[in-house]
Amino acid sequence: MDSSEVWKNCIGAISNLIEEADFEIEEDGMEMKAMDPSHVALADFKLSSAAFTEYEVDKPTKLGVDLTEMDKIFSRANKNDESTLEYTEEDNRLKLEFIGASTRRFSLPLLELEEEELPEPDLNFTATAKVTAGTIREGLKDAALVGDNVRFELTKGKFLMKIESDTGSAEMELSEEDEGLKDLNVDEPTKAMYNIGYLEDMFKAARSKDIVEINHGEDLPIQIIFKMADGEGILKFLLAPRVETE
Amino acid sequence: MDSSEVWKNCIGAISNLIEEADFEIEEDGMEMKAMDPSHVALADFKLSSAAFTEYEVDKPTKLGVDLTEMDKIFSRANKNDESTLEYTEEDNRLKLEFIGASTRRFSLPLLELEEEELPEPDLNFTATAKVTAGTIREGLKDAALVGDNVRFELTKGKFLMKIESDTGSAEMELSEEDEGLKDLNVDEPTKAMYNIGYLEDMFKAARSKDIVEINHGEDLPIQIIFKMADGEGILKFLLAPRVETE
Amino acid sequence: MDSSEVWKNCIGAISNLIEEADFEIEEDGMEMKAMDPSHVALADFKLSSAAFTEYEVDKPTKLGVDLTEMDKIFSRANKNDESTLEYTEEDNRLKLEFIGASTRRFSLPLLELEEEELPEPDLNFTATAKVTAGTIREGLKDAALVGDNVRFELTKGKFLMKIESDTGSAEMELSEEDEGLKDLNVDEPTKAMYNIGYLEDMFKAARSKDIVEINHGEDLPIQIIFKMADGEGILKFLLAPRVETE
């Protein structure tokens, strides 16, 4: 994934969940960390300076961004455009430039955002899987036929997404020989239920063939990790489980 | 057409017209026959046991199915998935399984449907045509610009679909040299008018290049026959004519 | 562009702006000239007889056409269809025929339209550019993120489209080395603002790679010229500027 595509996909996914957030620009890279308004999902997006062709920071800065507007701009980038982000204190705007068949420049006013206390849960995951994003997306679409929440179950050799209701049931099973499952490590079997809509938004960050890491524990939040730009970029989502009353 | 695609296309077409129907499962094959709620269209879908890679029936069974739900499930099947349908008396659900990059299972509760008396009209068709589905679909879209009902006229050497109104007219003519017309046999010329929306729904059963048989008679219902799975599957529609007052 | 595609694209673009217009059919070609209802845009579409494979006119005729209906019919034409337009005084309808995999005929009732006085402004353009239609379309989509009107600025060596508002800004710059800009001649630098929606409609007349001529002057209407059918067809739009209060 080249750099415009990283931004396009990651901001695309995050902006479905979170409207505004601060980007912390440091000398060695930048980070955006925020919760969705209903405090169910936490996003943590990091790009190290090495993920950029050129990266220059005069002094650490915090930039409050309307992610919906930023997403609209990145969705105008073409696949092979060379993209630049720039901020100068004078005009207090974020400037974006895409160079391709023409040179296109956008600017975005910055926001004063209130500090938000973000939870830093210490989670004891007992199972880890590496899966292709496309496979999980298919499983989510299947599950959406039946209801709003899908249960993940990770056991030795088996990755399961399932949902049951009065109108039917859907289940996706990945075994170690399936090409959608790249790796599976289960210390203790896990089971928990999550909202399908949130998961669908998160998985927009990746292309179908991209490999995604899922960390899981019994009734714990699910952690979903997208790596990009040869590991110099990372997008982590944490999504709280639903109580299993459905 | 492999088997998942047969189901996908046929159930897709039927479910636009008919919401619920009984599948009669016999030892040598299965059949679904039903009318639409306004009793204008009759569908008859048959698959012989030879259309399946494996087919096992312990005793003849009638399964009442919500076709809309079944269509949603089949629309989740991928083109090359190996698909399985299973029913056991214990859990009274129809189970569907698609095996591809993962194994996906769905279940569908069954319905108690009231017996419906289906007409078995003895129709004396005097003209028969074999046409490609895509050609007819184009003709239907043309006609839809002008109004709701289109007239079919079959004469020696000529297959015609036409519609006229105050806002204009549209007409599609197929002659024997046109590649859209594969065969035409007219004992007596025929003419009758049908609802465009119903026809559009029915023609969703076929891919553009598929050859469809049309049986026709003066002011009679039109019979449309889709054959698939090397002739082991057949979907027949019968659609009542509209009175020509338009 | 073969002939059906010329009609399809040109009538498609014009019909978004203008609902009804007279076609003047003369012995050496035909012309349609009309303004949009709010008198902001003027369209002038000419096809010389040489643009047609066959062209026959018994006597000069004026045909009042509902362009929305005509567009619907041309949008049903397939790319390689051979198309025919025919008018005979007896039935007072315009007949269209497309010959491809089948023969399809449409007819369109003609309208009695009131004579409209069209302005023939004598404009003193001081800059001319040749650009690819696709590039301008991209610039218009960028601008539409920010507001309703976009400013064109043509200076020596630089073609600029820009828009600014409280919610941000967008700008597209074409320099002489950019592949989107084929030619640029600036006698005096120009600047004027136009409605994005109108421009988007007009640019539907061309395919992305087509080269479009833009004639421009300080605060003057913008003239956009699409040539087709080896120069035998020409579609000219004139669009009034917006006062720069935004």
XYZ file of C-alpha atoms in Angstrom:
738
model
C 0.000 0.000 0.000
C 1.489 3.278 -0.953
C 1.063 6.248 1.271
C -2.099 7.897 -0.175
C -3.830 4.547 -0.033
C -2.828 4.045 3.631
C -4.381 7.376 4.562
C -7.406 6.836 2.361
C -8.209 3.430 3.828
C -7.329 4.175 7.467
C -9.046 7.557 7.694
C -11.938 6.053 5.751
C -12.389 3.354 8.370
C -11.829 5.566 11.411
C -14.098 8.362 10.200
C -17.049 5.976 10.118
C -16.671 5.561 13.870
C -15.155 8.805 15.089
C -15.933 12.324 13.875
C -13.104 14.416 15.267
C -9.715 13.658 16.768
C -6.335 15.104 17.626
C -3.265 14.086 15.655
C -0.129 14.285 17.813
C 2.753 15.153 15.529
C 6.132 14.248 17.029
C 9.605 14.206 15.572
C 9.658 10.445 15.046
C 6.124 10.055 13.800
C 2.490 10.818 14.397
C -0.366 9.254 16.306
C -4.123 9.650 16.448
C -5.981 8.015 19.308
C -9.684 8.446 20.004
C -12.907 6.807 21.094
C -16.208 6.774 19.281
C -19.000 8.896 20.834
C -20.688 5.913 22.498
C -17.365 4.749 23.993
C -17.585 1.285 22.493
C -14.624 1.509 20.123
C -11.102 2.825 20.512
C -8.901 3.623 17.517
C -5.143 4.079 17.647
C -3.465 5.039 14.359
C 0.325 5.443 14.256
C 2.683 6.244 11.428
C 6.398 6.401 12.133
C 8.426 8.997 10.268
C 9.876 6.161 8.160
C 6.424 5.605 6.617
C 6.830 8.946 4.820
C 9.152 9.680 1.893
C 9.920 12.944 3.620
C 9.026 13.913 7.200
C 9.864 17.177 8.886
C 8.663 18.460 12.249
C 9.965 21.712 13.719
C 8.236 21.260 17.029
C 5.722 18.721 18.389
C 2.195 19.825 17.540
C -1.354 18.712 18.204
C -3.804 19.088 15.310
C -7.560 18.754 15.853
C -9.096 17.321 12.700
C -12.638 16.822 11.431
C -12.168 13.233 10.224
C -15.270 13.291 8.034
C -13.881 16.239 6.079
C -10.421 14.685 5.950
C -11.929 11.467 4.608
C -13.735 13.357 1.837
C -10.432 14.886 0.758
C -8.469 11.605 0.851
C -11.218 9.896 -1.086
C -10.386 12.324 -3.924
C -6.754 11.103 -4.070
C -5.858 8.839 -6.954
C -4.034 5.602 -6.356
C -0.645 6.714 -7.612
C -0.757 10.326 -6.462
C 2.178 11.581 -4.466
C 0.612 13.151 -1.398
C 1.849 15.819 1.013
C 0.437 17.015 4.323
C 1.594 20.341 5.652
C 0.844 22.520 8.639
C 2.195 25.964 9.468
C 1.259 27.849 12.610
C 0.488 31.080 10.706
C -2.578 29.983 8.794
C -3.736 27.260 11.237
C -4.931 24.967 8.505
C -3.904 21.538 7.432
C -2.870 21.557 3.796
C -3.027 18.451 1.623
C -1.497 18.182 -1.819
C -1.886 15.374 -4.359
C 0.406 15.331 -7.373
C -0.608 13.211 -10.344
C -1.958 14.268 -13.771
C -2.390 17.678 -12.121
C -1.462 19.243 -8.819
C -4.390 19.384 -6.442
C -4.377 21.212 -3.123
C -6.891 21.114 -0.328
C -7.008 22.827 3.033
C -8.876 21.925 6.160
C -9.509 24.284 9.106
C -8.284 22.851 12.409
C -10.393 22.330 15.499
C -9.828 23.034 19.199
C -10.800 19.705 20.720
C -11.367 18.994 24.382
C -8.856 16.633 25.987
C -10.436 13.222 26.293
C -9.417 10.687 28.920
C -8.751 7.483 26.995
C -8.853 4.109 28.722
C -5.700 2.013 28.559
C -7.074 -1.389 29.444
C -4.633 -4.139 30.303
C -6.162 -7.075 28.515
C -5.157 -10.648 28.931
C -5.775 -12.106 25.497
C -5.621 -15.896 25.346
C -5.987 -16.378 21.602
C -4.518 -14.777 18.494
C -5.404 -15.228 14.838
C -4.118 -13.887 11.557
C -6.806 -13.758 8.892
C -7.347 -12.100 5.534
C -9.550 -9.032 5.778
C -11.743 -10.246 2.919
C -12.660 -13.455 4.713
C -13.819 -11.609 7.812
C -15.779 -9.142 5.693
C -17.628 -12.038 4.043
C -18.396 -13.486 7.468
C -19.721 -10.128 8.631
C -21.992 -9.794 5.594
C -23.310 -13.299 6.197
C -24.004 -12.488 9.833
C -25.716 -9.194 8.948
C -28.466 -11.230 7.222
C -29.465 -12.654 10.575
C -28.969 -9.887 13.133
C -26.826 -7.135 14.649
C -24.227 -8.960 16.749
C -21.867 -11.780 15.886
C -20.083 -14.162 18.224
C -16.375 -14.924 17.734
C -15.187 -18.269 19.041
C -11.524 -19.236 18.871
C -10.608 -22.777 19.801
C -7.647 -24.989 18.943
C -7.578 -25.266 15.150
C -10.851 -23.436 14.597
C -11.876 -19.823 14.104
C -15.642 -19.329 14.221
C -18.006 -16.409 13.660
C -21.643 -17.216 14.380
C -25.041 -15.721 14.928
C -28.446 -17.201 15.653
C -31.903 -15.720 15.828
C -35.530 -16.673 15.232
C -35.162 -15.842 11.551
C -32.241 -18.194 11.000
C -28.560 -18.601 11.664
C -25.225 -17.963 9.973
C -21.811 -19.314 10.759
C -18.382 -19.013 9.188
C -15.747 -21.560 10.106
C -12.061 -21.249 9.297
C -9.797 -24.239 9.858
C -6.052 -24.278 9.606
C -6.150 -25.594 6.041
C -8.406 -22.740 4.822
C -6.587 -20.062 2.893
C -8.410 -17.303 4.774
C -6.715 -18.320 8.043
C -2.993 -17.617 8.131
C -2.200 -18.347 11.772
C -4.045 -19.378 14.931
C -2.734 -19.630 18.495
C -5.123 -20.538 21.264
C -3.897 -20.808 24.873
C -7.419 -20.855 26.216
C -10.535 -21.043 24.063
C -12.407 -17.743 23.810
C -15.939 -16.603 23.082
C -17.467 -13.128 22.905
C -20.047 -11.184 20.919
C -19.570 -7.886 19.041
C -21.600 -5.416 17.035
C -21.462 -6.202 13.304
C -21.741 -2.586 12.128
C -18.687 -1.471 14.105
C -16.659 -4.411 12.805
C -17.704 -3.686 9.209
C -16.526 -0.087 9.602
C -13.181 -1.176 11.054
C -12.486 -3.704 8.315
C -12.795 -0.957 5.691
C -9.190 -0.102 6.658
C -7.806 -3.068 4.722
C -7.887 -4.485 1.240
C -9.345 -7.987 0.892
C -5.990 -9.756 0.683
C -4.425 -7.866 3.614
C -3.623 -9.939 6.667
C -5.137 -8.713 9.899
C -4.239 -9.732 13.442
C -7.045 -10.452 15.891
C -6.383 -10.731 19.633
C -9.107 -12.267 21.687
C -10.114 -13.313 25.196
C -13.232 -14.708 26.839
C -15.783 -11.859 26.967
C -12.999 -9.305 26.502
C -12.895 -6.469 24.002
C -11.579 -7.654 20.628
C -8.368 -6.119 19.335
C -7.918 -5.798 15.588
C -4.531 -4.789 14.209
C -3.855 -3.584 10.666
C -0.204 -3.148 9.711
C 0.819 -1.196 6.646
C 3.705 0.647 4.974
C 6.043 -2.285 5.711
C 5.182 -2.201 9.394
C 5.884 1.541 9.772
C 2.168 2.193 10.024
C -0.232 0.529 12.420
C -3.928 0.910 13.078
C -5.320 -0.770 16.185
C -8.970 -1.002 17.047
C -10.426 -2.167 20.334
C -14.127 -2.990 20.414
C -16.095 -3.725 23.595
C -18.122 -6.961 23.700
C -21.924 -7.053 23.787
C -23.621 -8.751 26.663
C -25.011 -12.030 25.361
C -28.702 -11.486 25.877
C -29.752 -11.696 22.277
C -23.907 -22.854 -14.697
C -22.722 -24.724 -11.677
C -25.124 -25.625 -8.973
C -24.812 -22.595 -6.601
C -25.334 -20.315 -9.557
C -28.454 -22.220 -10.654
C -29.980 -21.768 -7.220
C -28.836 -18.189 -6.914
C -30.319 -17.128 -10.261
C -33.527 -19.175 -10.102
C -34.427 -18.390 -6.497
C -33.417 -14.779 -7.200
C -35.920 -14.554 -10.055
C -38.735 -16.452 -8.324
C -38.412 -14.573 -5.024
C -39.152 -11.295 -6.790
C -42.576 -12.660 -7.668
C -43.410 -15.136 -4.918
C -42.670 -14.819 -1.218
C -43.211 -18.316 0.124
C -43.529 -21.740 -1.413
C -43.344 -25.459 -0.718
C -40.470 -27.516 -2.080
C -41.530 -31.118 -2.717
C -38.526 -33.312 -2.170
C -38.841 -36.713 -3.853
C -36.373 -39.515 -4.385
C -35.681 -38.616 -8.001
C -35.587 -34.842 -7.607
C -37.323 -31.809 -6.219
C -39.958 -29.365 -7.404
C -41.281 -25.991 -6.323
C -44.510 -24.748 -7.873
C -46.327 -21.598 -6.820
C -48.288 -18.546 -7.927
C -47.609 -14.927 -7.144
C -50.052 -13.258 -4.703
C -52.019 -11.533 -7.477
C -52.339 -14.818 -9.400
C -50.850 -13.436 -12.602
C -47.674 -15.531 -12.677
C -47.003 -19.212 -12.099
C -43.517 -20.557 -11.419
C -42.478 -24.193 -11.702
C -38.882 -24.999 -10.720
C -37.619 -28.592 -11.024
C -34.235 -30.144 -10.391
C -33.760 -33.831 -11.009
C -31.476 -35.746 -8.651
C -28.893 -35.846 -11.476
C -28.473 -32.071 -11.194
C -26.796 -32.635 -7.810
C -23.332 -34.091 -7.188
C -24.892 -36.007 -4.329
C -28.590 -36.430 -3.617
C -30.089 -38.430 -0.768
C -33.704 -38.579 0.340
C -34.864 -40.926 3.118
C -38.520 -40.175 2.628
C -40.466 -37.703 0.465
C -40.817 -34.388 2.285
C -42.500 -31.050 1.803
C -40.536 -27.991 2.957
C -42.208 -24.587 3.264
C -39.645 -21.908 2.503
C -39.533 -18.128 2.822
C -38.074 -17.452 -0.639
C -36.953 -13.922 0.240
C -34.810 -15.268 3.067
C -33.558 -18.121 0.903
C -32.596 -15.644 -1.805
C -30.613 -13.542 0.682
C -28.638 -16.627 1.670
C -27.958 -17.797 -1.886
C -26.895 -14.295 -2.853
C -24.069 -14.766 -0.311
C -22.736 -17.820 -2.176
C -19.612 -17.320 -4.229
C -19.456 -18.516 -7.799
C -17.248 -21.523 -7.184
C -18.544 -22.528 -3.771
C -19.575 -26.104 -3.305
C -23.046 -25.893 -1.817
C -25.077 -28.333 0.280
C -28.717 -28.247 1.341
C -29.755 -30.444 4.224
C -32.927 -31.087 6.170
C -33.457 -33.315 9.176
C -36.818 -33.771 10.860
C -35.409 -33.173 14.362
C -34.527 -29.520 14.080
C -37.064 -28.577 11.377
C -34.736 -26.158 9.654
C -33.226 -26.090 6.226
C -29.450 -25.976 6.462
C -27.287 -24.551 3.703
C -23.549 -24.883 3.546
C -21.123 -23.161 1.150
C -17.550 -24.396 1.029
C -14.941 -22.092 -0.526
C -12.174 -20.060 1.139
C -14.039 -20.843 4.365
C -16.942 -23.038 5.354
C -20.142 -21.072 5.774
C -23.357 -22.452 7.190
C -26.793 -20.917 7.247
C -30.096 -22.169 8.554
C -33.604 -21.184 7.679
C -36.704 -21.956 9.775
C -39.372 -23.772 7.790
C -42.936 -22.591 7.348
C -46.297 -24.345 7.517
C -47.887 -23.181 4.297
C -51.504 -23.588 3.312
C -52.163 -25.865 0.370
C -52.761 -23.764 -2.675
C -54.817 -24.946 -5.630
C -52.642 -24.307 -8.665
C -54.157 -24.009 -12.112
C -52.934 -26.449 -14.725
C -54.050 -24.694 -17.869
C -53.999 -26.657 -21.087
C -52.632 -24.078 -23.483
C -52.571 -24.394 -27.203
C -49.421 -22.509 -28.162
C -49.089 -21.823 -31.867
C -45.637 -20.249 -31.900
C -42.294 -21.039 -30.290
C -39.089 -19.035 -30.194
C -35.626 -19.552 -28.780
C -33.942 -16.268 -27.879
C -31.014 -15.121 -25.801
C -32.056 -13.786 -22.408
C -29.975 -10.630 -22.886
C -31.840 -9.648 -26.049
C -35.212 -9.875 -24.339
C -33.914 -7.944 -21.352
C -32.827 -5.119 -23.680
C -36.257 -5.120 -25.305
C -37.912 -4.935 -21.891
C -35.761 -1.968 -20.851
C -36.610 -0.195 -24.117
C -40.302 -0.806 -23.544
C -40.115 0.380 -19.929
C -39.270 3.874 -21.234
C -42.701 4.093 -22.775
C -45.096 2.297 -20.435
C -45.948 -0.721 -18.272
C -47.037 -3.379 -20.753
C -45.375 -4.743 -23.846
C -46.940 -6.617 -26.734
C -45.304 -9.758 -28.129
C -46.027 -10.559 -31.757
C -44.685 -13.708 -33.362
C -45.120 -14.090 -37.102
C -43.291 -16.140 -39.738
C -39.666 -15.024 -39.616
C -40.233 -12.199 -37.156
C -40.253 -11.844 -33.386
C -41.553 -8.477 -32.209
C -41.888 -6.717 -28.864
C -43.680 -3.374 -29.057
C -45.335 -0.686 -27.021
C -47.023 2.591 -27.926
C -48.340 5.463 -25.885
C -48.865 9.224 -26.109
C -45.286 9.804 -24.986
C -43.756 7.729 -27.764
C -43.217 4.165 -28.884
C -40.592 1.438 -28.696
C -40.219 -1.707 -30.713
C -37.677 -4.501 -30.890
C -37.597 -6.699 -33.954
C -35.694 -9.963 -34.247
C -35.390 -11.594 -37.645
C -33.975 -14.996 -38.351
C -30.571 -13.569 -39.269
C -30.236 -11.703 -35.932
C -27.929 -13.375 -33.448
C -30.408 -12.815 -30.603
C -32.930 -15.146 -32.248
C -31.874 -18.793 -32.259
C -35.048 -20.460 -33.510
C -38.582 -19.449 -34.488
C -41.542 -21.682 -35.353
C -44.868 -20.091 -36.079
C -47.886 -22.256 -36.947
C -50.282 -19.363 -36.478
C -49.189 -15.778 -35.850
C -49.705 -14.657 -32.244
C -50.175 -11.384 -30.400
C -50.612 -10.633 -26.705
C -49.614 -8.058 -24.121
C -47.810 -8.638 -20.788
C -46.632 -6.669 -17.793
C -43.027 -5.519 -18.204
C -42.132 -5.661 -14.498
C -43.107 -9.328 -14.193
C -41.117 -10.219 -17.302
C -38.072 -8.340 -16.025
C -38.228 -10.308 -12.770
C -38.517 -13.617 -14.616
C -35.571 -12.920 -16.916
C -33.318 -12.455 -13.899
C -33.147 -16.264 -13.850
C -30.746 -16.346 -16.795
C -27.416 -14.940 -17.800
C -27.408 -12.742 -20.909
C -26.077 -15.437 -23.241
C -28.438 -18.169 -22.000
C -30.996 -19.381 -24.499
C -34.588 -19.181 -23.354
C -37.630 -20.848 -24.876
C -40.791 -18.824 -25.319
C -44.119 -20.487 -26.098
C -46.862 -18.245 -27.300
C -50.481 -18.132 -28.522
C -52.950 -15.405 -29.444
C -53.983 -13.668 -26.197
C -52.763 -16.671 -24.182
C -50.462 -16.611 -21.182
C -46.826 -16.584 -22.234
C -44.653 -19.522 -21.201
C -40.971 -18.903 -20.588
C -38.644 -21.854 -20.091
C -35.131 -21.682 -18.673
C -33.093 -24.894 -18.831
C -29.951 -25.377 -16.776
C -27.561 -27.970 -15.346
C -27.396 -29.750 -18.719
C -31.145 -30.034 -18.870
C -31.457 -31.614 -15.402
C -32.902 -28.351 -14.088
C -35.839 -26.467 -15.531
C -37.634 -23.300 -14.520
C -40.948 -22.563 -16.235
C -42.895 -19.372 -15.851
C -46.408 -18.732 -17.069
C -47.615 -15.138 -17.180
C -51.203 -14.095 -17.860
C -51.808 -11.546 -20.661
C -53.081 -8.025 -20.026
C -56.298 -6.949 -21.666
C -55.368 -4.574 -24.499
C -57.037 -1.394 -23.314
C -53.933 0.669 -22.913
C -16.606 8.571 -31.299
C -19.009 6.912 -33.626
C -22.303 8.504 -34.360
C -24.605 6.903 -31.704
C -22.053 7.796 -29.086
C -21.898 11.430 -30.280
C -25.656 11.747 -29.914
C -25.737 9.838 -26.641
C -23.070 11.997 -25.001
C -24.122 15.362 -26.443
C -27.856 14.984 -25.877
C -27.028 13.518 -22.461
C -25.105 16.651 -21.503
C -27.538 19.147 -23.018
C -30.656 17.505 -21.585
C -29.351 18.036 -18.063
C -29.507 21.774 -18.681
C -32.268 22.248 -21.236
C -35.567 20.417 -21.435
C -36.872 21.236 -24.889
C -35.351 22.684 -28.042
C -35.798 23.065 -31.792
C -33.534 21.190 -34.166
C -33.106 23.108 -37.428
C -32.609 20.574 -40.193
C -30.979 22.069 -43.293
C -29.580 20.492 -46.408
C -25.971 20.716 -45.296
C -26.483 19.756 -41.665
C -28.449 20.351 -38.529
C -28.213 22.670 -35.542
C -29.804 22.895 -32.106
C -29.359 26.113 -30.157
C -31.064 26.884 -26.857
C -30.747 28.413 -23.407
C -31.452 26.800 -20.067
C -34.601 28.026 -18.241
C -32.640 30.342 -15.916
C -30.754 31.875 -18.865
C -27.329 31.095 -17.438
C -26.193 28.599 -20.059
C -26.361 28.557 -23.841
C -25.881 25.370 -25.853
C -25.136 25.218 -29.571
C -24.927 21.748 -31.118
C -24.087 21.390 -34.819
C -23.602 18.353 -37.000
C -22.711 18.834 -40.628
C -24.159 16.399 -43.151
C -20.676 14.845 -43.455
C -20.979 13.606 -39.863
C -23.640 11.161 -41.052
C -23.109 8.032 -43.155
C -26.224 9.024 -45.045
C -28.038 12.361 -44.863
C -31.119 13.310 -46.832
C -33.279 16.404 -46.456
C -36.180 17.139 -48.820
C -36.862 20.561 -47.391
C -35.522 22.496 -44.393
C -37.508 21.621 -41.282
C -37.700 22.658 -37.661
C -38.319 19.870 -35.133
C -39.276 20.651 -31.530
C -37.880 17.930 -29.296
C -38.290 16.955 -25.646
C -34.594 16.476 -24.893
C -35.227 14.475 -21.718
C -37.191 11.904 -23.709
C -34.625 11.928 -26.508
C -31.856 11.344 -23.975
C -33.690 8.340 -22.514
C -33.889 6.822 -25.991
C -30.237 7.481 -26.900
C -29.150 6.070 -23.562
C -30.646 2.762 -24.766
C -28.338 2.690 -27.820
C -25.433 0.290 -27.677
C -21.945 1.424 -28.529
C -21.721 -0.191 -31.944
C -25.318 0.217 -33.024
C -25.935 1.773 -36.392
C -28.446 4.522 -35.713
C -30.971 6.275 -37.937
C -33.134 9.352 -37.319
C -36.101 9.906 -39.557
C -38.905 12.427 -39.820
C -41.824 12.470 -42.210
C -44.444 15.201 -42.226
C -47.345 12.730 -42.254
C -46.956 11.234 -38.802
C -45.217 14.223 -37.166
C -42.963 12.071 -35.037
C -39.236 11.665 -34.895
C -38.297 8.050 -35.469
C -35.065 6.567 -34.172
C -33.732 3.173 -35.150
C -30.768 1.290 -33.673
C -29.477 -1.767 -35.506
C -27.266 -4.169 -33.575
C -28.061 -7.660 -32.235
C -31.668 -6.737 -33.001
C -33.443 -3.869 -34.721
C -34.921 -1.432 -32.251
C -37.215 1.428 -33.178
C -38.410 4.312 -31.053
C -40.630 7.255 -31.835
C -40.949 10.608 -30.160
C -43.858 13.038 -30.573
C -42.729 16.500 -31.689
C -43.449 19.726 -29.856
C -44.591 23.171 -31.002
C -42.044 25.381 -29.252
C -42.204 29.137 -28.903
C -39.490 31.074 -30.737
C -36.867 32.119 -28.251
C -34.647 35.146 -28.717
C -31.104 33.881 -28.180
C -28.291 36.232 -27.243
C -25.312 36.349 -29.588
C -22.733 37.948 -27.324
C -19.550 39.236 -28.919
C -16.984 38.138 -26.364
C -13.423 39.219 -26.269
C -11.644 36.166 -24.890
C -8.039 36.771 -23.865
C -7.036 33.218 -22.957
C -7.516 29.794 -24.516
C -6.727 26.349 -23.146
C -6.994 22.810 -24.425
C -7.500 20.304 -21.622
C -8.619 16.711 -21.261
C -12.229 16.437 -20.138
C -11.288 13.966 -17.378
C -8.913 16.418 -15.727
C -11.554 19.127 -15.514
C -14.081 16.641 -14.191
C -11.674 15.715 -11.381
C -11.189 19.391 -10.570
C -14.945 19.906 -10.457
C -15.421 16.980 -8.075
C -12.677 18.357 -5.826
C -14.323 21.775 -5.811
C -17.750 20.314 -5.087
C -16.427 19.169 -1.681
C -16.031 22.782 -0.668
C -18.900 24.715 -2.249
C -21.055 25.532 -5.279
C -18.907 27.833 -7.426
C -15.372 27.437 -8.714
C -13.011 30.139 -9.939
C -11.034 29.641 -13.159
C -7.767 31.539 -13.408
C -5.673 31.390 -16.568
C -2.245 32.966 -16.449
C 0.905 32.442 -18.495
C 1.867 28.800 -18.065
C -0.785 28.020 -15.472
C -4.396 26.857 -15.531
C -6.085 27.040 -12.138
C -9.454 26.016 -10.725
C -9.986 27.051 -7.110
C -12.560 27.449 -4.398
C -12.397 28.627 -0.810
C -14.885 28.658 2.011
C -15.035 28.442 5.805
C -15.037 24.661 5.600
C -11.831 24.484 3.593
C -10.403 25.021 0.157
C -9.620 23.083 -3.002
C -7.435 23.969 -5.924
C -6.351 22.215 -9.093
C -3.297 23.493 -10.933
C -2.270 22.478 -14.424
C 1.139 23.514 -15.703
C 2.415 23.095 -19.204
C 4.252 19.891 -18.318
C 1.086 18.216 -16.936
C -0.483 15.711 -19.259
C -3.974 17.066 -18.581
C -3.079 20.393 -20.233
C -2.557 20.154 -23.989
C -2.265 23.820 -24.894
C -2.466 27.214 -23.163
C -2.433 30.693 -24.725
C -2.839 33.683 -22.479
C -2.840 37.201 -23.950
C -4.149 38.706 -20.733
C -4.592 36.778 -17.491
C -8.236 35.968 -16.708
C -10.284 35.186 -13.631
C -13.977 34.380 -13.219
C -16.244 32.171 -11.161
C -18.826 29.633 -12.408
C -21.410 27.272 -11.024
C -19.977 23.764 -10.509
C -23.229 21.917 -11.219
C -23.630 23.487 -14.661
C -20.023 22.708 -15.546
C -20.400 19.092 -14.402
C -23.444 18.712 -16.655
C -21.619 20.198 -19.643
C -18.573 17.988 -19.251
C -20.757 14.887 -19.522
C -20.571 15.505 -23.280
C -17.028 14.144 -23.492
C -15.131 11.020 -22.609
C -12.274 11.445 -20.120
C -9.532 11.437 -22.743
C -11.291 13.854 -25.114
C -9.653 17.220 -25.561
C -11.857 20.202 -24.847
C -11.257 23.820 -25.772
C -11.897 26.491 -23.157
C -12.089 30.174 -24.092
C -11.882 32.614 -21.253
C -11.850 36.323 -20.370
C -11.825 38.360 -17.156
C -15.323 38.011 -15.626
C -16.727 36.917 -18.990
C -18.874 33.898 -19.694
C -16.773 30.781 -20.211
C -16.958 29.070 -23.588
C -16.457 25.303 -23.707
C -16.082 23.605 -27.079
C -16.363 19.873 -27.715
C -15.441 18.689 -31.209
C -16.397 15.255 -32.462
C -16.907 13.132 -35.584
C -13.570 14.322 -36.994
C -14.581 17.942 -36.591
C -17.908 17.538 -38.433
C -19.731 17.822 -35.112
C -19.351 20.601 -32.606
C -21.006 21.328 -29.269
C -20.417 24.781 -27.786
C -21.512 25.834 -24.337
C -21.472 29.337 -22.953
C -21.897 29.755 -19.196
C -22.390 33.101 -17.451
C -20.048 33.957 -14.556
C -21.204 34.236 -10.943
C -20.667 37.470 -9.119
C -17.816 36.925 -6.686
C -19.590 37.531 -3.401
C -19.250 34.060 -2.040
